[in-house]
mmCIF file of C-alpha atoms in Angstrom:
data_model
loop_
_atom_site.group_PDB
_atom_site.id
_atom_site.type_symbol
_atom_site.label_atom_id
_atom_site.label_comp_id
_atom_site.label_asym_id
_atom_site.label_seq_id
_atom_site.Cartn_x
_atom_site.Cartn_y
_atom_site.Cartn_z
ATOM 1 C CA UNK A 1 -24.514 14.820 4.488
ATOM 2 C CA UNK A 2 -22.970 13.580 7.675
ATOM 3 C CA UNK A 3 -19.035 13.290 7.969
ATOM 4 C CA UNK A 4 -18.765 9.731 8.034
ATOM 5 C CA UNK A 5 -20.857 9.370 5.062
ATOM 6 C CA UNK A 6 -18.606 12.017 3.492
ATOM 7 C CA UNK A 7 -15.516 10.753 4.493
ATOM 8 C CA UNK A 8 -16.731 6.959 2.985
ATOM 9 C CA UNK A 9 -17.353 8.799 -0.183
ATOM 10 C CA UNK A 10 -14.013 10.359 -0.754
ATOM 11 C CA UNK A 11 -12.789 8.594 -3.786
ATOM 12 C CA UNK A 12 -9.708 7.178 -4.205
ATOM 13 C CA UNK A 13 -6.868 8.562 -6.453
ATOM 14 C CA UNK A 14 -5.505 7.214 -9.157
ATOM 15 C CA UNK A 15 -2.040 5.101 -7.914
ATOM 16 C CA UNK A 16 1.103 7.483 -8.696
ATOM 17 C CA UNK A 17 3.320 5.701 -10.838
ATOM 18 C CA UNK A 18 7.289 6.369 -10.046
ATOM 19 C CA UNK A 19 9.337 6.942 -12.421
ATOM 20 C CA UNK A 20 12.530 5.139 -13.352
ATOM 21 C CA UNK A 21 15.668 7.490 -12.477
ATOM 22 C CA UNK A 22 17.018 7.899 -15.809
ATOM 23 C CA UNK A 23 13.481 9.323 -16.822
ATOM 24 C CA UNK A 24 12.839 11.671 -13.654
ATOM 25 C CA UNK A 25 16.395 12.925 -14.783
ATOM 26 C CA UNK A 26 15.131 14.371 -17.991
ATOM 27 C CA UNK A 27 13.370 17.755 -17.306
ATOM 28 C CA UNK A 28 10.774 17.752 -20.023
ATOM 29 C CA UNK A 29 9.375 13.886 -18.883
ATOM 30 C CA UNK A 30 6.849 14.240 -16.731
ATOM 31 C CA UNK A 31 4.943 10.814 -15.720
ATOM 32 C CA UNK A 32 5.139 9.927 -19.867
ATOM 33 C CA UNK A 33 2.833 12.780 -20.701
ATOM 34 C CA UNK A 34 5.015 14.269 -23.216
ATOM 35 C CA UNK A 35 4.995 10.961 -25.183
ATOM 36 C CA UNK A 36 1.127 11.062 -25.183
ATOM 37 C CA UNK A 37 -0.172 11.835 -28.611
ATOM 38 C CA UNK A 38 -3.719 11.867 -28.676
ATOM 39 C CA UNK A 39 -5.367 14.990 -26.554
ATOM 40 C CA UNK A 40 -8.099 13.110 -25.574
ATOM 41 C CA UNK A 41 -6.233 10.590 -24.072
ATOM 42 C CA UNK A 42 -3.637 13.160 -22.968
ATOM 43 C CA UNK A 43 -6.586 15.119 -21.118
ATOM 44 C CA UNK A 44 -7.294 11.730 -19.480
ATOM 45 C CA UNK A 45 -4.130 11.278 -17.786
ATOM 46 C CA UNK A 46 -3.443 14.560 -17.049
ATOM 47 C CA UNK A 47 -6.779 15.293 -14.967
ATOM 48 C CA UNK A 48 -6.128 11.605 -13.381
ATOM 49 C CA UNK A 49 -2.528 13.060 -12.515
ATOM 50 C CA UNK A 50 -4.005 16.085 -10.997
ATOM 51 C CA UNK A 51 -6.605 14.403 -8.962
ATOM 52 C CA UNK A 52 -4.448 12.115 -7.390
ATOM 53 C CA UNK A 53 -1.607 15.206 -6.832
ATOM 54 C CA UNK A 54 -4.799 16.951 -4.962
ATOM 55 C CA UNK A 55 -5.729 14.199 -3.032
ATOM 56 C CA UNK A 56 -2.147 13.343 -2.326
ATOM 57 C CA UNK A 57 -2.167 16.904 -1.151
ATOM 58 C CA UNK A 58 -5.042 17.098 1.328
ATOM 59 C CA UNK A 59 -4.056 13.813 2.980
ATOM 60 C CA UNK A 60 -0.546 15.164 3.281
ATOM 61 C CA UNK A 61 -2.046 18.458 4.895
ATOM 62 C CA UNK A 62 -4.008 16.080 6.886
ATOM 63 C CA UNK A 63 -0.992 13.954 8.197
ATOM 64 C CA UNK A 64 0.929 17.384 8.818
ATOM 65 C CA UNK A 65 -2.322 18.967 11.203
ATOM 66 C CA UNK A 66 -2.207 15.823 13.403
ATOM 67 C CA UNK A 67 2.083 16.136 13.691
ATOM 68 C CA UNK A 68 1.289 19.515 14.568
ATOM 69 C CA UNK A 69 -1.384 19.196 17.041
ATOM 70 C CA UNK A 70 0.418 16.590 18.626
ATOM 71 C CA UNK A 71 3.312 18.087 18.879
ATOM 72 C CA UNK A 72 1.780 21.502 20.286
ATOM 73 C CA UNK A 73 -0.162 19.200 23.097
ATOM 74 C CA UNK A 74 0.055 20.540 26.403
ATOM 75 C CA UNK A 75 0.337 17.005 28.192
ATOM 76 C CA UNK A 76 3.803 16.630 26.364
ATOM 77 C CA UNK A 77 6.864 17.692 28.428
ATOM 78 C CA UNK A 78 8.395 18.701 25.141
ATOM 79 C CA UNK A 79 5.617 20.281 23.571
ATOM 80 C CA UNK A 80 6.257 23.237 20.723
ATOM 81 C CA UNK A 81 4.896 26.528 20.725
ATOM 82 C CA UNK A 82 3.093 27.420 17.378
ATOM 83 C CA UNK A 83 6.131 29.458 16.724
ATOM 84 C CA UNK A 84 8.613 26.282 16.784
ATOM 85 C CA UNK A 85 6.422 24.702 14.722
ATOM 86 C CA UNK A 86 5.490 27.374 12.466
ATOM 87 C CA UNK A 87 9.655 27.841 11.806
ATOM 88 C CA UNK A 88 9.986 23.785 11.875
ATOM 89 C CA UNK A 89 7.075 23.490 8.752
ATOM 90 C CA UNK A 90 8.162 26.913 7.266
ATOM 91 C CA UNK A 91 4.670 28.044 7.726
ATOM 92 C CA UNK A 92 3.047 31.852 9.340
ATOM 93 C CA UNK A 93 2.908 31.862 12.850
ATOM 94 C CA UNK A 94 -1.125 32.546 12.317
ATOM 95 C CA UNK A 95 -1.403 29.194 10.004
ATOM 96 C CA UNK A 96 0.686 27.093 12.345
ATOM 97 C CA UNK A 97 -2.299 27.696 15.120
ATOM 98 C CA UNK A 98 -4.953 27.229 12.885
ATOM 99 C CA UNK A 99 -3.338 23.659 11.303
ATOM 100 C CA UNK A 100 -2.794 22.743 15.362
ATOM 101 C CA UNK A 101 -6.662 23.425 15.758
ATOM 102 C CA UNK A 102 -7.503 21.332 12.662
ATOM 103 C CA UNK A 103 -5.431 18.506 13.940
ATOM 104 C CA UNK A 104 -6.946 18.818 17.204
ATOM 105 C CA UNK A 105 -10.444 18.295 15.180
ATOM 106 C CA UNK A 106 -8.771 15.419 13.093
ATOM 107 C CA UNK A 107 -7.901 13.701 16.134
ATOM 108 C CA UNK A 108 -10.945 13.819 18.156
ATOM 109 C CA UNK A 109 -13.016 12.796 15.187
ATOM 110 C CA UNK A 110 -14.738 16.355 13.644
ATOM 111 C CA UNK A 111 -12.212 17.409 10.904
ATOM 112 C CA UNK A 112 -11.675 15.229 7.161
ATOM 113 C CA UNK A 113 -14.826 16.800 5.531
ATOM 114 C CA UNK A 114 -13.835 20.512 6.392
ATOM 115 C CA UNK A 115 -10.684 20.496 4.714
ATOM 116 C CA UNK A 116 -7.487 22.559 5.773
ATOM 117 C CA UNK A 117 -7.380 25.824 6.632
ATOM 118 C CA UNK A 118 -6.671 28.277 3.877
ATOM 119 C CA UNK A 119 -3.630 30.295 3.443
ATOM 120 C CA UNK A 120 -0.707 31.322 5.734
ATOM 121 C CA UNK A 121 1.693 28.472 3.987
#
């Protein structure tokens, strides 16, 4: 499958509802789930939850390669080594070169379908 049919197919996750204040400062809520009754239902919203946390979560990890490539680019007079940026994102030195690489494939159009590089967080 080619990348930009991939990248077309990536669905889209489920909106993330916030959470009044007086609710997010009760420990035990949790989007409503505790309130949910039926498992089914509570199965339902949980796995929609979790999709839309994991998708939330590559596109983040997405968003943070670019920053990082872009900020490690040679042509900038105030570039960062992967060492600054590795102690700026509180990552491995090791991980901090491969998210640079991966935003340097984001940005000239190869990454989204490969996914971030594992480990080193």
């Amino acid at each position: 499958m080619a990348d930009a049919e991939r990248s077309e197919r990536r669905t889209r996750p489920a909106p993330l509802l916030f959470e009044p204040s007086a609710a997010v400062a009760d420990p035990e809520h949790f989007f409503d789930l505790e309130s949910v009754e039926d498992p089914a239902e509570l199965l339902a919203r949980a796995t929609e939850l979790t999709l839309a946390f994991r998708a939330a979560t590559d596109r983040a990890v997405e968003f943070q390669a670019v920053a990082a490539a872009q900020l490690a680019d040679p042509r900038r007079f105030d570039r960062l080594t992967s060492a600054d940026i590795a102690l700026r994102a509180e990552w491995t030195e090791d991980y901090a070169k491969k998210m640079v690489e991966f935003g340097r494939e984001l940005l000239s159009g190869e990454g989204a379908a490969g996914g971030a590089p594992a480990g080193g967080r």
